Amino acid sequence: MNGSDHEVQPGAQEAPGTALSFEEALARLEQAVVRLESGELTLEQALAAYEEGVRMARVCASRLQQAEARLAVLTEQEGRLMLQPHEGPGPRANG
């Protein structure tokens, strides 16, 4: 078996405007990792799988950032629960 039936085509990336969910991107990332770890890929196939993995890792990171931006932190103030927007890690520069 040469692995070509599972080959990731270099041009087979998402079309602009087509958004993958975090779960879809993570599944594709995991598939790329499994293919790379199989040791059965040609150099070109391995490079294509690696590129796909990098793209999917970036999509996952973006989706996580989007989710973090939507988080609300529950805090207790004056005996009542209040919703406060999550400000994220680290200080932000105001420009």
JSON list of C-alpha atoms in Angstrom, two decimals:
[
{"chain": "A", "resi": 1, "resn": "MET", "atom": "CA", "xyz": [0.00, 0.00, 0.00]},
{"chain": "A", "resi": 2, "resn": "ASN", "atom": "CA", "xyz": [1.47, 3.35, -1.01]},
{"chain": "A", "resi": 3, "resn": "GLY", "atom": "CA", "xyz": [-0.90, 5.64, 0.94]},
{"chain": "A", "resi": 4, "resn": "SER", "atom": "CA", "xyz": [-1.97, 7.58, -2.15]},
{"chain": "A", "resi": 5, "resn": "ASP", "atom": "CA", "xyz": [-5.66, 6.85, -1.54]},
{"chain": "A", "resi": 6, "resn": "HIS", "atom": "CA", "xyz": [-5.43, 9.04, 1.58]},
{"chain": "A", "resi": 7, "resn": "GLU", "atom": "CA", "xyz": [-3.27, 11.76, 0.05]},
{"chain": "A", "resi": 8, "resn": "VAL", "atom": "CA", "xyz": [-4.01, 15.35, 1.03]},
{"chain": "A", "resi": 9, "resn": "GLN", "atom": "CA", "xyz": [-3.94, 17.40, -2.13]},
{"chain": "A", "resi": 10, "resn": "PRO", "atom": "CA", "xyz": [-2.03, 20.71, -1.80]},
{"chain": "A", "resi": 11, "resn": "GLY", "atom": "CA", "xyz": [-4.95, 22.64, -3.28]},
{"chain": "A", "resi": 12, "resn": "ALA", "atom": "CA", "xyz": [-7.53, 20.88, -1.11]},
{"chain": "A", "resi": 13, "resn": "GLN", "atom": "CA", "xyz": [-7.85, 23.60, 1.46]},
{"chain": "A", "resi": 14, "resn": "GLU", "atom": "CA", "xyz": [-11.02, 25.30, 2.56]},
{"chain": "A", "resi": 15, "resn": "ALA", "atom": "CA", "xyz": [-12.47, 27.79, 0.13]},
{"chain": "A", "resi": 16, "resn": "PRO", "atom": "CA", "xyz": [-12.55, 31.38, 1.39]},
{"chain": "A", "resi": 17, "resn": "GLY", "atom": "CA", "xyz": [-15.70, 31.96, 3.38]},
{"chain": "A", "resi": 18, "resn": "THR", "atom": "CA", "xyz": [-16.06, 28.28, 4.30]},
{"chain": "A", "resi": 19, "resn": "ALA", "atom": "CA", "xyz": [-15.61, 28.00, 8.04]},
{"chain": "A", "resi": 20, "resn": "LEU", "atom": "CA", "xyz": [-14.76, 24.75, 9.74]},
{"chain": "A", "resi": 21, "resn": "SER", "atom": "CA", "xyz": [-15.93, 24.16, 13.27]},
{"chain": "A", "resi": 22, "resn": "PHE", "atom": "CA", "xyz": [-13.34, 23.53, 15.98]},
{"chain": "A", "resi": 23, "resn": "GLU", "atom": "CA", "xyz": [-14.35, 19.87, 16.05]},
{"chain": "A", "resi": 24, "resn": "GLU", "atom": "CA", "xyz": [-14.02, 19.46, 12.27]},
{"chain": "A", "resi": 25, "resn": "ALA", "atom": "CA", "xyz": [-10.61, 21.13, 12.24]},
{"chain": "A", "resi": 26, "resn": "LEU", "atom": "CA", "xyz": [-9.43, 19.05, 15.20]},
{"chain": "A", "resi": 27, "resn": "ALA", "atom": "CA", "xyz": [-10.54, 15.83, 13.49]},
{"chain": "A", "resi": 28, "resn": "ARG", "atom": "CA", "xyz": [-8.65, 16.81, 10.34]},
{"chain": "A", "resi": 29, "resn": "LEU", "atom": "CA", "xyz": [-5.59, 17.70, 12.42]},
{"chain": "A", "resi": 30, "resn": "GLU", "atom": "CA", "xyz": [-5.73, 14.31, 14.13]},
{"chain": "A", "resi": 31, "resn": "GLN", "atom": "CA", "xyz": [-6.03, 12.58, 10.73]},
{"chain": "A", "resi": 32, "resn": "ALA", "atom": "CA", "xyz": [-2.94, 14.42, 9.49]},
{"chain": "A", "resi": 33, "resn": "VAL", "atom": "CA", "xyz": [-1.00, 13.36, 12.59]},
{"chain": "A", "resi": 34, "resn": "VAL", "atom": "CA", "xyz": [-2.03, 9.71, 12.19]},
{"chain": "A", "resi": 35, "resn": "ARG", "atom": "CA", "xyz": [-0.95, 9.75, 8.56]},
{"chain": "A", "resi": 36, "resn": "LEU", "atom": "CA", "xyz": [2.39, 11.34, 9.42]},
{"chain": "A", "resi": 37, "resn": "GLU", "atom": "CA", "xyz": [3.02, 8.87, 12.23]},
{"chain": "A", "resi": 38, "resn": "SER", "atom": "CA", "xyz": [2.22, 5.90, 9.97]},
{"chain": "A", "resi": 39, "resn": "GLY", "atom": "CA", "xyz": [5.57, 6.24, 8.24]},
{"chain": "A", "resi": 40, "resn": "GLU", "atom": "CA", "xyz": [4.01, 5.12, 4.95]},
{"chain": "A", "resi": 41, "resn": "LEU", "atom": "CA", "xyz": [3.93, 8.49, 3.19]},
{"chain": "A", "resi": 42, "resn": "THR", "atom": "CA", "xyz": [6.23, 9.69, 0.47]},
{"chain": "A", "resi": 43, "resn": "LEU", "atom": "CA", "xyz": [8.07, 12.92, 1.16]},
{"chain": "A", "resi": 44, "resn": "GLU", "atom": "CA", "xyz": [5.53, 14.91, -0.88]},
{"chain": "A", "resi": 45, "resn": "GLN", "atom": "CA", "xyz": [2.61, 13.25, 0.88]},
{"chain": "A", "resi": 46, "resn": "ALA", "atom": "CA", "xyz": [4.22, 13.93, 4.27]},
{"chain": "A", "resi": 47, "resn": "LEU", "atom": "CA", "xyz": [4.74, 17.59, 3.39]},
{"chain": "A", "resi": 48, "resn": "ALA", "atom": "CA", "xyz": [1.13, 17.91, 2.25]},
{"chain": "A", "resi": 49, "resn": "ALA", "atom": "CA", "xyz": [-0.12, 16.24, 5.45]},
{"chain": "A", "resi": 50, "resn": "TYR", "atom": "CA", "xyz": [2.11, 18.52, 7.53]},
{"chain": "A", "resi": 51, "resn": "GLU", "atom": "CA", "xyz": [0.78, 21.61, 5.72]},
{"chain": "A", "resi": 52, "resn": "GLU", "atom": "CA", "xyz": [-2.79, 20.43, 6.30]},
{"chain": "A", "resi": 53, "resn": "GLY", "atom": "CA", "xyz": [-1.97, 19.90, 9.97]},
{"chain": "A", "resi": 54, "resn": "VAL", "atom": "CA", "xyz": [-0.57, 23.40, 10.31]},
{"chain": "A", "resi": 55, "resn": "ARG", "atom": "CA", "xyz": [-3.66, 24.89, 8.64]},
{"chain": "A", "resi": 56, "resn": "MET", "atom": "CA", "xyz": [-5.96, 22.92, 10.92]},
{"chain": "A", "resi": 57, "resn": "ALA", "atom": "CA", "xyz": [-3.94, 23.85, 14.02]},
{"chain": "A", "resi": 58, "resn": "ARG", "atom": "CA", "xyz": [-4.36, 27.50, 13.06]},
{"chain": "A", "resi": 59, "resn": "VAL", "atom": "CA", "xyz": [-8.11, 27.03, 12.61]},
{"chain": "A", "resi": 60, "resn": "CYS", "atom": "CA", "xyz": [-8.32, 25.35, 16.03]},
{"chain": "A", "resi": 61, "resn": "ALA", "atom": "CA", "xyz": [-6.35, 28.19, 17.65]},
{"chain": "A", "resi": 62, "resn": "SER", "atom": "CA", "xyz": [-8.61, 30.75, 16.01]},
{"chain": "A", "resi": 63, "resn": "ARG", "atom": "CA", "xyz": [-11.77, 28.96, 17.16]},
{"chain": "A", "resi": 64, "resn": "LEU", "atom": "CA", "xyz": [-10.41, 28.76, 20.71]},
{"chain": "A", "resi": 65, "resn": "GLN", "atom": "CA", "xyz": [-9.63, 32.49, 20.67]},
{"chain": "A", "resi": 66, "resn": "GLN", "atom": "CA", "xyz": [-13.16, 33.20, 19.44]},
{"chain": "A", "resi": 67, "resn": "ALA", "atom": "CA", "xyz": [-14.63, 31.05, 22.22]},
{"chain": "A", "resi": 68, "resn": "GLU", "atom": "CA", "xyz": [-12.43, 32.73, 24.83]},
{"chain": "A", "resi": 69, "resn": "ALA", "atom": "CA", "xyz": [-13.61, 36.13, 23.67]},
{"chain": "A", "resi": 70, "resn": "ARG", "atom": "CA", "xyz": [-17.20, 35.03, 24.28]},
{"chain": "A", "resi": 71, "resn": "LEU", "atom": "CA", "xyz": [-16.60, 33.75, 27.78]},
{"chain": "A", "resi": 72, "resn": "ALA", "atom": "CA", "xyz": [-18.28, 35.45, 30.64]},
{"chain": "A", "resi": 73, "resn": "VAL", "atom": "CA", "xyz": [-16.87, 35.11, 34.10]},
{"chain": "A", "resi": 74, "resn": "LEU", "atom": "CA", "xyz": [-19.32, 34.60, 36.92]},
{"chain": "A", "resi": 75, "resn": "THR", "atom": "CA", "xyz": [-18.39, 36.59, 39.95]},
{"chain": "A", "resi": 76, "resn": "GLU", "atom": "CA", "xyz": [-20.19, 37.11, 43.16]},
{"chain": "A", "resi": 77, "resn": "GLN", "atom": "CA", "xyz": [-20.75, 40.75, 44.07]},
{"chain": "A", "resi": 78, "resn": "GLU", "atom": "CA", "xyz": [-22.92, 41.88, 46.92]},
{"chain": "A", "resi": 79, "resn": "GLY", "atom": "CA", "xyz": [-24.46, 38.43, 47.30]},
{"chain": "A", "resi": 80, "resn": "ARG", "atom": "CA", "xyz": [-25.61, 38.28, 43.63]},
{"chain": "A", "resi": 81, "resn": "LEU", "atom": "CA", "xyz": [-24.03, 36.57, 40.67]},
{"chain": "A", "resi": 82, "resn": "MET", "atom": "CA", "xyz": [-22.98, 39.05, 38.01]},
{"chain": "A", "resi": 83, "resn": "LEU", "atom": "CA", "xyz": [-21.75, 38.40, 34.48]},
{"chain": "A", "resi": 84, "resn": "GLN", "atom": "CA", "xyz": [-18.54, 40.14, 33.55]},
{"chain": "A", "resi": 85, "resn": "PRO", "atom": "CA", "xyz": [-16.81, 39.84, 30.19]},
{"chain": "A", "resi": 86, "resn": "HIS", "atom": "CA", "xyz": [-13.65, 37.79, 30.17]},
{"chain": "A", "resi": 87, "resn": "GLU", "atom": "CA", "xyz": [-10.63, 40.04, 29.61]},
{"chain": "A", "resi": 88, "resn": "GLY", "atom": "CA", "xyz": [-8.23, 37.30, 28.60]},
{"chain": "A", "resi": 89, "resn": "PRO", "atom": "CA", "xyz": [-4.64, 36.69, 29.68]},
{"chain": "A", "resi": 90, "resn": "GLY", "atom": "CA", "xyz": [-2.20, 39.54, 30.03]},
{"chain": "A", "resi": 91, "resn": "PRO", "atom": "CA", "xyz": [-2.54, 43.29, 29.74]},
{"chain": "A", "resi": 92, "resn": "ARG", "atom": "CA", "xyz": [-3.66, 44.91, 26.52]},
{"chain": "A", "resi": 93, "resn": "ALA", "atom": "CA", "xyz": [-2.13, 48.06, 25.12]},
{"chain": "A", "resi": 94, "resn": "ASN", "atom": "CA", "xyz": [-4.61, 50.87, 24.53]},
{"chain": "A", "resi": 95, "resn": "GLY", "atom": "CA", "xyz": [-3.64, 52.75, 21.46]}
]
